[in-house]
Amino acid sequence: MIDRPVTGQGNKALLEISGITKSFDHTRVVDNISFDIRPGEIFGLIGPNGAGKTTTIRMVMDIIKPDTGQVKVLGEILSEATKDNIGYLPEERGLYKKLTVMQSLLYIASLKGVEEGRARQRAGELLEHVGMAAHRNKKVEELSRGMSQLIQFLTTIIHEPRLMIMDEPFANLDPVNTELLKEMLFELRGQGRSVILSTHRMNEVEELCDRIFMINKGRGVLYGELKEIKSRYRRNSVFLDYQGELGELKGVATRREQPGAAELILEDGTTPGQILEQLVRRGVTINRYEVSTPPLHDIFLQVVGESHE
Amino acid sequence: MNKTYLIFRHEFVNTVKRTGFIIMTLVVPLVALLGIGIYHTVSGISKPVAEAEKVGYVDKAGGFDQFTSQGKITLVLFNNPDDANQALVRKEIKEYFVIPPDYISSGVVSRYTMQKELYPPPAVMNAINTFLLKNLLAGEVPAATAARIEAPLNLVTVTLTASGEVAPEQGGFGSFVFPGIFSLLLVLAIIFSSTYLLQGLGEEKENRLIEILLSSVSTGQLLTGKVLGIGTAGLVQVVVWVGSAPLLLNLASSSIGGFLSTVQLPAGFLILAIIYFILGYLLFAVISASIGAVSSSSREGQQLITIFTLPAVSPLWFISLLMMFPNNPVWIGLTIFPLTAPVAVMIRLGVTDVPAWQLAASIATLVVSIIAVLMITVRVFRIYLLMYGKRPGLGKVLVMAFKG
């Protein structure tokens, strides 16, 4: 157990962002963005470079103030006290090089209001959990890049925050540590904590996120359940693994076939269910029947492309 | 626990543990020790004749035969220059001089020595001078008058207060020692502390730690903790330096002891020294913080801060002018100008009485400047700390500061 479960928060939004806007030098970097984060979810904040993700995160973290709009954490306007409920892993990692692993963890924990005895105990448990207990007295400058990133991750969760904001948390990690981190994120979600994941890696978003918010040129362009968004952008086609003869199918515009497999592109107005019905009637043995949804990567490119037009 | 205190503790502990800090703290007393050592050695080498020395002379003018013992120098009469020259070659005498027949009218005396030197040793000069003077006056004036002619002035200056009483503090070089040393230490402490502050901010900015810090504490807490933490470390450094002073003065007193007995602390100096140390440090700390915020790297920050530290040191460059004309309007200006005030006031306190209105004006401008720079810093800090790789112009910073 890397954290204690969160209790007594119901389904109230952990974070509410309402109409925040930020301009630098007369350029609107974030333009009227609103979304909320619910307890126990991994939320993807995605968008191309320069879209306004980092500025949004900095406003959530109270590092910079929005020009208009507001940010509420646990129902309260963001203040010094509410900051202790948030953990932040910036994209570019930074720790004091001359401090030891333990000193780094304790200093950040103390700034987040954790009492020293508890911080020491938590730090010990977390180091044990990620297999770095032996390195507790090493200076940060002696660690490998991946190791110091793990430590940075631990500084983000040492104070048991309800909300964590992680900017590209898997960059520089080897596959073993990537899996370890993913497991920890799921564990945190299971305890009712929430994670905002800002990343360019769409496969990670698909694997981890429950809901997403996509930002492009400072504006929100996609927001909602990942499944719902994918279904909204699905192509009207099905994938099929089968045995037997397909024959002519009503409502299929084109088909791409390989021995024992096919992708059927449906005509407008034809549903996957109607095709399945025809196949069953013909006695075709179906090993796989899957409504095709485009990978998030394609949706991302499509949405960014549309907003460029 | 209070977050400002946590940052204060972190900055203080990490500053005093820095190798550079430890070296600087020890180097100042060690350099002073070395200085005293060199002084001892040099003064030992050129000491005015440790053993009795013989200096020959040839008297062609006549009448120079008394007072041949001048302190540790004994003057030995030779009948002619050849004899004196041979005695010099045999090293029986160290040198000799010839008083020519027309000495009374010309005053010329020729001196012969085997030493290569820029200037005759003062001890020998004095001995010859006194020997000639006393012989010239012998029989002409009473002995007491002769002694007075030899040293006609023994000036004793008494400084009076406004009411005509003898002032408790009599000025002079003795009362300049502490302010002089303190102003130097103040400059060192200001430069080192602002360097540490800049380096720290630069490092945090370069490795993006600043984002984690600002997501945990407010700008005010971060700045206050940093400024006070590093300032306290600077104070510890000064305390070590000042604490080592009695030991150093004790060592030094064997060679410059006579002078040290005149050392005195100008009235009210300690209180003013503490006030100016704190205000001076705070001003340069907030300036360093704002420079740390707007500069793209700690190296660029170091270059920019020099623009501000140079004025702080500048009163020390003109210290001799200050000693001669302590109440010149230029010095009054430097006393009131916030960047030069701390050092200018320290030095002037050692040289003259600084009028209360000037001290009040100088403290007031320092306090106002600290508050003004602090307000600008807090406003621009967040914005520019997060702008990596580009430094805004002064105009932009000021616009930001007023816009908020």
XYZ file of C-alpha atoms in Angstrom, chain A residues 29-132:
104
model
C -2.125 31.479 -24.246
C -5.109 29.960 -22.454
C -8.555 30.974 -23.620
C -11.624 30.375 -21.491
C -10.935 26.815 -20.395
C -13.242 24.868 -18.088
C -13.102 21.276 -16.852
C -13.288 19.359 -13.621
C -11.544 16.412 -12.043
C -13.525 13.829 -10.116
C -12.241 11.727 -7.242
C -10.555 8.497 -8.271
C -9.833 9.141 -11.915
C -6.827 9.456 -14.150
C -7.450 12.450 -16.350
C -5.487 13.087 -19.533
C -4.586 16.660 -20.381
C -3.415 16.428 -23.959
C -2.508 18.761 -26.762
C 0.296 19.633 -29.162
C 3.395 21.588 -28.110
C 2.625 25.182 -27.197
C -1.093 24.466 -26.855
C -1.270 25.916 -23.333
C -1.038 22.724 -21.228
C 1.844 23.909 -19.049
C 0.285 27.338 -18.508
C -2.966 25.636 -17.491
C -1.067 23.379 -15.072
C 0.790 26.360 -13.609
C -2.498 28.120 -12.989
C -3.862 25.005 -11.300
C -0.725 24.896 -9.164
C -1.066 28.598 -8.299
C 2.365 29.260 -9.752
C 0.774 31.901 -11.955
C -2.608 33.559 -11.569
C -5.271 33.435 -14.293
C -6.348 36.789 -15.787
C -9.961 35.717 -15.494
C -11.833 32.649 -14.271
C -11.175 30.607 -11.184
C -9.655 27.395 -9.923
C -11.274 25.571 -7.019
C -9.666 22.693 -5.162
C -12.007 20.621 -2.982
C -14.659 23.284 -3.421
C -12.424 26.120 -2.244
C -10.675 28.865 -4.180
C -7.019 27.868 -4.498
C -5.019 29.091 -1.500
C -1.805 28.288 0.351
C -3.674 25.727 2.465
C -5.197 23.881 -0.495
C -1.741 23.567 -2.108
C -0.923 20.818 0.399
C -3.582 18.657 -1.259
C -1.802 18.756 -4.600
C 1.313 16.971 -5.774
C 3.180 18.246 -8.818
C 5.672 16.490 -11.065
C 6.953 19.049 -13.593
C 8.073 17.945 -17.012
C 11.665 18.958 -16.453
C 12.846 17.282 -13.314
C 14.665 19.112 -10.614
C 16.028 18.153 -7.231
C 18.801 19.700 -5.136
C 21.859 17.848 -6.410
C 23.790 18.129 -3.169
C 21.012 16.767 -0.969
C 20.616 13.063 -0.288
C 17.567 11.137 -1.468
C 16.142 11.158 2.071
C 16.830 14.873 2.603
C 15.110 15.712 -0.693
C 12.012 13.710 0.220
C 11.858 15.184 3.728
C 12.324 18.798 2.566
C 9.552 18.648 -0.039
C 7.297 16.770 2.403
C 7.887 19.435 5.053
C 6.929 22.188 2.586
C 3.722 20.260 1.979
C 2.933 20.308 5.668
C 3.891 16.731 6.598
C 5.199 16.351 10.135
C 8.814 15.097 10.191
C 8.229 11.733 11.881
C 5.445 10.847 9.475
C 7.478 12.090 6.493
C 10.411 9.903 7.500
C 8.165 6.855 7.814
C 6.460 7.560 4.460
C 9.786 8.150 2.741
C 11.079 4.811 4.052
C 7.963 2.972 2.850
C 7.988 4.587 -0.580
C 11.700 3.946 -1.131
C 11.126 0.348 -0.150
C 8.198 0.133 -2.559
C 10.230 1.284 -5.550
C 13.284 -0.750 -4.525
C 15.467 2.256 -3.728
